[in-house]
Short mmCIF file of C-alpha atoms and ligand atoms in Angstrom, two decimals:
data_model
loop_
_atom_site.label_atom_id
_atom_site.label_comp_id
_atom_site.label_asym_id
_atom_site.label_seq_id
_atom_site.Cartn_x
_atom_site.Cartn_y
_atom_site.Cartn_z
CA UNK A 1 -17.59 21.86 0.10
CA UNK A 2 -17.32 22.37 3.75
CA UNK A 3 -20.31 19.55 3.65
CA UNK A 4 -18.16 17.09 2.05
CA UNK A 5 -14.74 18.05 4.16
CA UNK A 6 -17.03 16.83 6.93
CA UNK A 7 -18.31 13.57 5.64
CA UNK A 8 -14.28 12.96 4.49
CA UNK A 9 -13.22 13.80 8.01
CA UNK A 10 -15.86 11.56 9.74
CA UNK A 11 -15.37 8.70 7.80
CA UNK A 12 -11.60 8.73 8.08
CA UNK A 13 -12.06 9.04 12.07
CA UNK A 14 -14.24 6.03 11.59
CA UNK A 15 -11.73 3.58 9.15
CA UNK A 16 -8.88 5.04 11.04
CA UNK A 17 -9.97 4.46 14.52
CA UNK A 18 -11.77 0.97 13.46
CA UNK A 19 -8.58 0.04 11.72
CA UNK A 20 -5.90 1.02 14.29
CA UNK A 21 -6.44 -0.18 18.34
CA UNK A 22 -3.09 1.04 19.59
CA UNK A 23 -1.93 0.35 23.32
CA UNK A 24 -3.28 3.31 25.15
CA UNK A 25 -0.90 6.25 25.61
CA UNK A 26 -1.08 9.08 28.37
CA UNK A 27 -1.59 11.87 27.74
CA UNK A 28 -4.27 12.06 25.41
CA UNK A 29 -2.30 11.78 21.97
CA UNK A 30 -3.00 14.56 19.39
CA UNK A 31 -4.84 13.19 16.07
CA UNK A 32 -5.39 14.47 12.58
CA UNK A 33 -7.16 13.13 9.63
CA UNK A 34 -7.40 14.13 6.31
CA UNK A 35 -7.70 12.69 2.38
CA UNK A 36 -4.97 12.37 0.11
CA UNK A 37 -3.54 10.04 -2.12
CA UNK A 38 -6.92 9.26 -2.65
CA UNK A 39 -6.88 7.63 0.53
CA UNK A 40 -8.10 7.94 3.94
CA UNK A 41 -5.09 9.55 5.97
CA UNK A 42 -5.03 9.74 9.68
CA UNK A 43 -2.66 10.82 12.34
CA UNK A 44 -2.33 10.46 16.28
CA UNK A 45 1.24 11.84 18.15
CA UNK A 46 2.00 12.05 21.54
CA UNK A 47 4.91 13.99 23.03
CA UNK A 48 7.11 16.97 22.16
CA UNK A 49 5.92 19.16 19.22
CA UNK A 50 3.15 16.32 18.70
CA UNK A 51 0.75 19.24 16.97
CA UNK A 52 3.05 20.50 14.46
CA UNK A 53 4.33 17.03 13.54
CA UNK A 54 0.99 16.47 12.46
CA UNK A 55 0.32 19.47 10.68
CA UNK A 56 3.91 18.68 9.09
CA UNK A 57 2.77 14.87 8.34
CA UNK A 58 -0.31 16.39 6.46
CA UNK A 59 1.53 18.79 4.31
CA UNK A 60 4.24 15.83 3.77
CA UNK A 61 1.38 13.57 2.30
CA UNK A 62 0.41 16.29 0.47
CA UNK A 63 3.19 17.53 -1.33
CA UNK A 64 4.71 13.58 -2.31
CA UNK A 65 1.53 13.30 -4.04
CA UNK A 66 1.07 16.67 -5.76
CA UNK A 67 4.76 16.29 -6.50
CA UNK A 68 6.16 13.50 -6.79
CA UNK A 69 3.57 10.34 -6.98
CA UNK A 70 0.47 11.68 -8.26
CA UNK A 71 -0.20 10.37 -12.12
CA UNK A 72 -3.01 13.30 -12.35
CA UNK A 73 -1.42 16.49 -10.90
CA UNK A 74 -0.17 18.63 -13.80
CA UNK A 75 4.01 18.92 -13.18
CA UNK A 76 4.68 16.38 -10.78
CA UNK A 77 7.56 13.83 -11.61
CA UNK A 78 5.35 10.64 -12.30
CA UNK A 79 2.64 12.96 -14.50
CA UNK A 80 5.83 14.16 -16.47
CA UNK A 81 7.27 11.12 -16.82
CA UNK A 82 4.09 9.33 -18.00
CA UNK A 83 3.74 12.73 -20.90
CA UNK A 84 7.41 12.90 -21.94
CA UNK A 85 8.46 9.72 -21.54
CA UNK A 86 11.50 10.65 -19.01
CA UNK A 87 12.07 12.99 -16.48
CA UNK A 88 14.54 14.36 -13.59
CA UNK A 89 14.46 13.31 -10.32
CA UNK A 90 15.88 14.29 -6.81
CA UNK A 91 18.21 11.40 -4.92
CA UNK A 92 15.02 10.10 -2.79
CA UNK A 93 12.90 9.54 -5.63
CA UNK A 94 15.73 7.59 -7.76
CA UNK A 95 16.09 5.79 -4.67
CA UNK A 96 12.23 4.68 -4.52
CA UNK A 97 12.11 3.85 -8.40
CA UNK A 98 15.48 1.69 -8.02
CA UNK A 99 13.72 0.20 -5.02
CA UNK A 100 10.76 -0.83 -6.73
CA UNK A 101 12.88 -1.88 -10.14
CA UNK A 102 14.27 -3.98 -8.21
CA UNK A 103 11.20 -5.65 -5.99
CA UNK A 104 10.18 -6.04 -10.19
CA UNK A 105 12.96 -8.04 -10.86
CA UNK A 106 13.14 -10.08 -7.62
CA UNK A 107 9.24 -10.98 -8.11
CA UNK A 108 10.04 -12.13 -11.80
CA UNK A 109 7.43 -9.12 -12.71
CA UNK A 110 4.89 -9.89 -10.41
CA UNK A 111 5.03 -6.51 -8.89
CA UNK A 112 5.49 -4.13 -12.05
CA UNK A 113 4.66 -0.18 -11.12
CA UNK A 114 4.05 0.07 -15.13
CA UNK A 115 0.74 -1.13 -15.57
CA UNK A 116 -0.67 2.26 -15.01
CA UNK A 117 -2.56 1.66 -18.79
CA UNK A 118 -4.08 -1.49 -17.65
CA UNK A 119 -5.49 -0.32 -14.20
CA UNK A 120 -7.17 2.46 -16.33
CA UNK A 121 -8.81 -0.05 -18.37
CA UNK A 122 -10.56 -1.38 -15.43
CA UNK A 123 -11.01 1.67 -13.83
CA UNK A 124 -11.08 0.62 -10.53
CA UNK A 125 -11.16 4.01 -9.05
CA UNK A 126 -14.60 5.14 -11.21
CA UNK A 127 -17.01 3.15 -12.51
CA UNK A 128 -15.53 -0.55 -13.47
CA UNK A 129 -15.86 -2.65 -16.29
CA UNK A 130 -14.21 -5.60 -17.45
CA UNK A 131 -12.10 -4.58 -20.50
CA UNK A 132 -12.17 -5.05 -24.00
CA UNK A 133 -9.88 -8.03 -24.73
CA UNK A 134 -7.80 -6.49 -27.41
CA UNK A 135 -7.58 -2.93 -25.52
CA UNK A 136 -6.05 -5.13 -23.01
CA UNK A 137 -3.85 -7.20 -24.59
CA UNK A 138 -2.98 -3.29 -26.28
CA UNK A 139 -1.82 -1.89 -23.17
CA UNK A 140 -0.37 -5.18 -21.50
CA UNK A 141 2.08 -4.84 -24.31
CA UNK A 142 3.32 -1.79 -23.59
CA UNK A 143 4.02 -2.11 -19.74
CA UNK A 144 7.03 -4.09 -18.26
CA UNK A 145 9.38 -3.10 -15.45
CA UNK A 146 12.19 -4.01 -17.82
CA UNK A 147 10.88 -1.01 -20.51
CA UNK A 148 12.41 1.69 -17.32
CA UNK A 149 15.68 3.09 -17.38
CA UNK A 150 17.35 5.10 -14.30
CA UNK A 151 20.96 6.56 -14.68
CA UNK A 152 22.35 9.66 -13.71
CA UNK A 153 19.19 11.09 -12.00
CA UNK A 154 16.98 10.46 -14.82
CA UNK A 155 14.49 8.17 -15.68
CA UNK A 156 13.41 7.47 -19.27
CA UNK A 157 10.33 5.03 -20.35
CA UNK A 158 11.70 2.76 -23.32
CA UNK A 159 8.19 2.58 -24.49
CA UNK A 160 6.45 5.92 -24.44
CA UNK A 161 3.11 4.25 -24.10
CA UNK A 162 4.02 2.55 -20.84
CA UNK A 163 2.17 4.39 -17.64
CA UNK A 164 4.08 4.42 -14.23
CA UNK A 165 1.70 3.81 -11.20
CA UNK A 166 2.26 3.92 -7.74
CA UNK A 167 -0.44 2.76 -6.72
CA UNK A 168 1.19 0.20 -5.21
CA UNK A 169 3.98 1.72 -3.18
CA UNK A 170 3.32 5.31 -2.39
CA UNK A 171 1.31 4.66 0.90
CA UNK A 172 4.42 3.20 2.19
CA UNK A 173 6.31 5.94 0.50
CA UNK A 174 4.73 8.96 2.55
CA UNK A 175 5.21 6.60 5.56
CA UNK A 176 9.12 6.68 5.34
CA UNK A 177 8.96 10.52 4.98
CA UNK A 178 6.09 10.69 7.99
CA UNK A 179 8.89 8.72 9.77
CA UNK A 180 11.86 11.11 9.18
CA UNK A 181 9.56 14.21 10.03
CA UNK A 182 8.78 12.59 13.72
CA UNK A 183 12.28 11.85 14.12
CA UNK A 184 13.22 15.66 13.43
CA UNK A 185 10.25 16.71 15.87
CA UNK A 186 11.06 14.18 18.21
CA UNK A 187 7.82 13.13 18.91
CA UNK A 188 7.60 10.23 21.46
CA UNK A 189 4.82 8.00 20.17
CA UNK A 190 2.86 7.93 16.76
CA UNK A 191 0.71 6.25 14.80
CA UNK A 192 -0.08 7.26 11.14
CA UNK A 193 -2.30 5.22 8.67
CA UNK A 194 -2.31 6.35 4.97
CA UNK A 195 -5.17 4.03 3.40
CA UNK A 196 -4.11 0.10 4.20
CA UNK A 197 -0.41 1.15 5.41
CA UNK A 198 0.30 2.06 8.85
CA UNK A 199 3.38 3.42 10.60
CA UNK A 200 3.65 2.52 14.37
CA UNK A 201 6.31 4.92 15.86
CA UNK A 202 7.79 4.94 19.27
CA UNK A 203 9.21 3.02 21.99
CA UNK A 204 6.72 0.04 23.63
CA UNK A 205 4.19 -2.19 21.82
CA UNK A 206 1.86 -1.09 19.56
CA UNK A 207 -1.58 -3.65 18.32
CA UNK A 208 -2.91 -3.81 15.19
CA UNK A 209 -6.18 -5.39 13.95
CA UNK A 210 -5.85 -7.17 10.83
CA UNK A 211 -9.15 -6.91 8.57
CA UNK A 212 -11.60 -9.40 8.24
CA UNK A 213 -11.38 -9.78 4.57
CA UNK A 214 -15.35 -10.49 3.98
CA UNK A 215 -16.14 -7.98 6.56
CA UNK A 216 -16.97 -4.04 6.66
CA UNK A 217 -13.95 -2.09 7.05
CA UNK A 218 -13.76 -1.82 11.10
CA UNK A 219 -14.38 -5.69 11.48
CA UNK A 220 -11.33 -7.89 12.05
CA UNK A 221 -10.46 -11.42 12.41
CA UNK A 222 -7.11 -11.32 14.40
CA UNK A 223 -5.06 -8.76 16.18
CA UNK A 224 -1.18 -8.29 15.90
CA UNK A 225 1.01 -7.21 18.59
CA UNK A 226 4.28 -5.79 17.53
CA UNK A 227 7.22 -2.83 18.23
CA UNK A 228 7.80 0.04 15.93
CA UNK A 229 8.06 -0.38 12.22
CA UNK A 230 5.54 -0.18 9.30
CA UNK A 231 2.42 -2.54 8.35
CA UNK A 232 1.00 -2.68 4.96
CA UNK A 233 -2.08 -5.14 3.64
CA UNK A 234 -3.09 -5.73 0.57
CA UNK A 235 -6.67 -7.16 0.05
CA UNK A 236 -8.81 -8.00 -2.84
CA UNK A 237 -11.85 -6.66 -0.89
CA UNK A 238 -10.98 -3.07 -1.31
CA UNK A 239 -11.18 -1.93 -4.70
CA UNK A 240 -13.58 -4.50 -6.66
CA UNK A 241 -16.91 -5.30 -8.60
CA UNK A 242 -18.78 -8.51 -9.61
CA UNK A 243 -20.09 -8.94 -13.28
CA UNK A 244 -21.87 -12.24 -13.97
CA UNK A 245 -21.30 -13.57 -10.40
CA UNK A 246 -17.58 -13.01 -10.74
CA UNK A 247 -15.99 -10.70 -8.89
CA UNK A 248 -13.03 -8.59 -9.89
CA UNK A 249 -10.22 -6.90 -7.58
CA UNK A 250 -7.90 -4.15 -8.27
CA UNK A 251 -4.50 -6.09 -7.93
CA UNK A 252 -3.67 -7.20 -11.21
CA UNK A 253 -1.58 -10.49 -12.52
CA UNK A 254 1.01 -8.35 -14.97
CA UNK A 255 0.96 -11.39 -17.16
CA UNK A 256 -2.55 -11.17 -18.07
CA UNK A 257 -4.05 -8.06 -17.38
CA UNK A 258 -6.59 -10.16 -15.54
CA UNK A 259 -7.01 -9.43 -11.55
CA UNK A 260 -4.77 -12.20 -9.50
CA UNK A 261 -7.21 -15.43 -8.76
CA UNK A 262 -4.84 -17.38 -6.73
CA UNK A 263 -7.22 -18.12 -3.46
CA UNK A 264 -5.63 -15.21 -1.21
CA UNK A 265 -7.93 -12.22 0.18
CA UNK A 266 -5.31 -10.63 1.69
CA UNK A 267 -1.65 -10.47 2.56
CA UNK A 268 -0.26 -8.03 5.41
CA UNK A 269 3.58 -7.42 5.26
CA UNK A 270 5.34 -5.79 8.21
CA UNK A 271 8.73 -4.05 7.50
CA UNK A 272 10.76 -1.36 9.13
CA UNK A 273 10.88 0.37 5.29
CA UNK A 274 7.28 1.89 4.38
CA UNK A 275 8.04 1.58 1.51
CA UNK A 276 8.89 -2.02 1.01
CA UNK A 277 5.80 -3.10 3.46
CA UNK A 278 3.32 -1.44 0.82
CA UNK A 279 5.03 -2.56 -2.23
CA UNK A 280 6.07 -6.22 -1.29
CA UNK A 281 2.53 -6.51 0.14
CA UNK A 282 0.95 -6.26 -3.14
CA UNK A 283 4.01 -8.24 -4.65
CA UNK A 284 3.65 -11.21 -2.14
CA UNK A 285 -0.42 -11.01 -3.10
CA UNK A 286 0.64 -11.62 -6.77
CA UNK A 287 2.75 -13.84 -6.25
CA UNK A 288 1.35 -16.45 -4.05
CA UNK A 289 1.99 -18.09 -0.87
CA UNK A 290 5.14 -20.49 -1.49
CA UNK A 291 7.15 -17.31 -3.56
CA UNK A 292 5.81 -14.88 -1.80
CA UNK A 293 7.42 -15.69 1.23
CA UNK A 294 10.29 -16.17 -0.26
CA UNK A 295 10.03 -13.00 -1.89
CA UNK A 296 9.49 -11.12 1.98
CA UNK A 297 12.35 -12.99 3.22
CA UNK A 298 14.62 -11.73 0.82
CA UNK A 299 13.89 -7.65 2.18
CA UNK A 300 13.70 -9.38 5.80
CA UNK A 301 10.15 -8.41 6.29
CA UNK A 302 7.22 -10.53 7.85
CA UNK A 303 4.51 -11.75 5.59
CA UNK A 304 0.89 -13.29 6.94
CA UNK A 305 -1.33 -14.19 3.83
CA UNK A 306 -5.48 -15.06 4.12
CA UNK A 307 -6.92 -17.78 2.15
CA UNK A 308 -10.24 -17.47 0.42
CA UNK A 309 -10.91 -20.24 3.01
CA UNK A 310 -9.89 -18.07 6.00
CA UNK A 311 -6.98 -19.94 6.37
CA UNK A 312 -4.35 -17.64 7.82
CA UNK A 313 -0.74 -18.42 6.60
CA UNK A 314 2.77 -17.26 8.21
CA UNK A 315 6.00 -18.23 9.82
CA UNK A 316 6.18 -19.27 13.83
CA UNK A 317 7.95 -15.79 14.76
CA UNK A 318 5.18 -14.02 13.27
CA UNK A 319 2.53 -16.46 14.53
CA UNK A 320 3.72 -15.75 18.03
CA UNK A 321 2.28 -11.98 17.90
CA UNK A 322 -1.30 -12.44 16.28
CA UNK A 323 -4.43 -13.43 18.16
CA UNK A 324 -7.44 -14.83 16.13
CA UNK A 325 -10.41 -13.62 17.56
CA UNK A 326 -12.83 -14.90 14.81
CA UNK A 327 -13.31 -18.37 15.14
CA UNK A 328 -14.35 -19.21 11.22
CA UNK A 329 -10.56 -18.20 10.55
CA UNK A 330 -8.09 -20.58 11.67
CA UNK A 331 -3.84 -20.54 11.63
CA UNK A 332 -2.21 -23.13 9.29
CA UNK A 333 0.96 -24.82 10.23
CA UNK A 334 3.69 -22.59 10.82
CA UNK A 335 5.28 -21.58 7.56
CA UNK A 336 9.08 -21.87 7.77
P1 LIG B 1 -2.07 -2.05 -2.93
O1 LIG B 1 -3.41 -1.65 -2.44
O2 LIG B 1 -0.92 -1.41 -2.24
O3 LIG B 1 -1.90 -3.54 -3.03
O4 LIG B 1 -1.94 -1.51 -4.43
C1 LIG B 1 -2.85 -1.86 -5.43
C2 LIG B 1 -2.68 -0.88 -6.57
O5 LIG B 1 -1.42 -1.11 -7.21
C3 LIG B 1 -3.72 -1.05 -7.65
O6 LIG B 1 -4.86 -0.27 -7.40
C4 LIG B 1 -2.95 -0.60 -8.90
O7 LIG B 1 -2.91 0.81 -8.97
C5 LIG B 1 -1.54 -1.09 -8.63
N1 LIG B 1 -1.28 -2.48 -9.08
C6 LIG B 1 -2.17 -3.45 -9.44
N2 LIG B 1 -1.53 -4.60 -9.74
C7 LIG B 1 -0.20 -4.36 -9.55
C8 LIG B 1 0.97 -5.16 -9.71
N3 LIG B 1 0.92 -6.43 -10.10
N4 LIG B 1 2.17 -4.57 -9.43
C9 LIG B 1 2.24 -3.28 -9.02
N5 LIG B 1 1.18 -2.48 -8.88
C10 LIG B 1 -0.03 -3.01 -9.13
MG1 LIG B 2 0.95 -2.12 -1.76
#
């Protein structure tokens, strides 16, 4: 055990610090990493009370996902809603699942956080497969966005066989709460990553490498220079497997079952809301360049999108902050 907390650890110093280059800060900023959410989570603070921020950002992550998020943890409000078909919930989490409804409706169902039967089929997260056709079509038919139902601090499931997921948006999720706990501790300066979404906190600039898609994780292609507020990416190179020289990703087209083929490998959204930076990230991925943007406009966050080509793919104010530093990727004209 203690063998494996050290591998974990190690390798979340290594995403984390190959994924993150943020302006030096003096003095030496405190840093934590850990795994949860089945993710990678790391943690550097720098002022006032920076220590016990982090050890309260840890238990934060933690506790969203053991109760709130987690579709596996025995009692937690997605796990009961998935059994029972409804279940309670406090203000913040009505709040995230009205949030999300209506990211669902905006995107015409490209972003639907009831697929949760489908994504099992493919099994991303164990050993993947291309599934059975008529499984498939099986649980395609029970998920929808529309088949949810909030009122009065309950949230019922229309079908009982749909499965809530979120996958999606929960990253962005424990960012929002990460950001409320360093505004209690008043902590001047922080950066916290949970998997691809990462919350830049504090006054000054902060720089962000953006991923080379077709590279190891720690290898990017441009960097990003921008204030406080949250980044998410989505990228078809991080959960995937090829099967007859076709290769498979984890974010799915909910009107097929089928993972999205649409020529991006990755879209990066930047939003002051965690929350909507992780979900409309995946969103904008399904959804494609043209509505996509649209679709980030319409929350007021930034979107840049990467081609299969290596075609990079945003509006001039966002263009402005990124620096390509790989020269087989290029920028395309300025979106508007
Ligand atoms: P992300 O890495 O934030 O883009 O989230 C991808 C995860 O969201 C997947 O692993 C699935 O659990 C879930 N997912 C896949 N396709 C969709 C979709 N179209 N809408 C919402 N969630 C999805
Ligand atoms: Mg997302």
């Amino acid at each position: 055990m203690k063998k494996l907390t050290a591998i974990i650890s190690v390798l979340a110093v290594l995403t984390v610090a190959a994924f993150i280059i943020y302006d030096a800060v003096q003095p030496k900023p405190h840093t934590n990493s850990f795994f949860s959410m089945n993710t990678y989570c790391s943690a550097e603070a720098e002022g006032k009370n920076a220590q016990e921020s982090l050890t309260e950002i840890k238990k934060i992550v933690e506790n969203l996902d053991l109760k709130i998020l987690s579709r596996t943890a025995e009692g937690s409000v997605v796990y009961n809603l998935n059994k029972n078909g409804e279940a309670q919930l406090d203000t913040e989490t009505e709040e995230y699942i009205s949030l999300l409804a209506d990211i669902s409706n905006k995107s015409s169902g490209a972003f639907d956080f009831t697929l949760g039967a489908v994504s099992d089929l493919w099994n991303f997260g164990g050993t993947p497969s291309i599934p059975d056709e008529t499984k498939l079509a099986e649980a395609l038919s029970h998920s929808g966005y529309k088949k949810i139902t909030v009122s009065d601090g309950k949230v019922t499931l229309q079908d009982k066989q749909a499965v809530i997921d979120f996958g999606a948006s929960g990253k962005g999720i424990a960012l929002d709460c990460i950001k409320t706990c360093l505004e209690t501790y008043k902590t001047k300066r922080a950066v916290v990553s949970v998997g691809g979404s990462v919350l830049l906190f504090g006054k000054g600039d902060f720089t962000v490498g953006i991923r080379n898609p077709k590279g190891d994780t720690g290898s990017y292609i441009a960097t990003l220079k921008i204030s406080e507020g949250c980044v998410s990416t989505s990228g078809s190179y991080e959960q995937h497997f090829e099967e007859n020289g076709k290769r498979y990703h984890h974010i799915l087209d909910p009107e097929t079952g089928y993972p999205v083929d649409n020529g991006l490998v990755s879209v990066t959204v930047i939003s002051e809301s965690g929350l909507l930076s992780d979900a409309l990230s995946t969103a904008c991925f399904v959804l494609g360049i043209e509505k996509g943007s649209e679709l980030a406009e319409n929350y007021g966050a930034k979107v840049i999108f990467i081609t299969e080509d290596n075609v990079i793919y945003t509006d001039a104010e966002t263009q402005a902050l990124i620096t390509v530093n790989d020269n087989n990727y290029s920028m395309a004209e300025n979106l508007t």
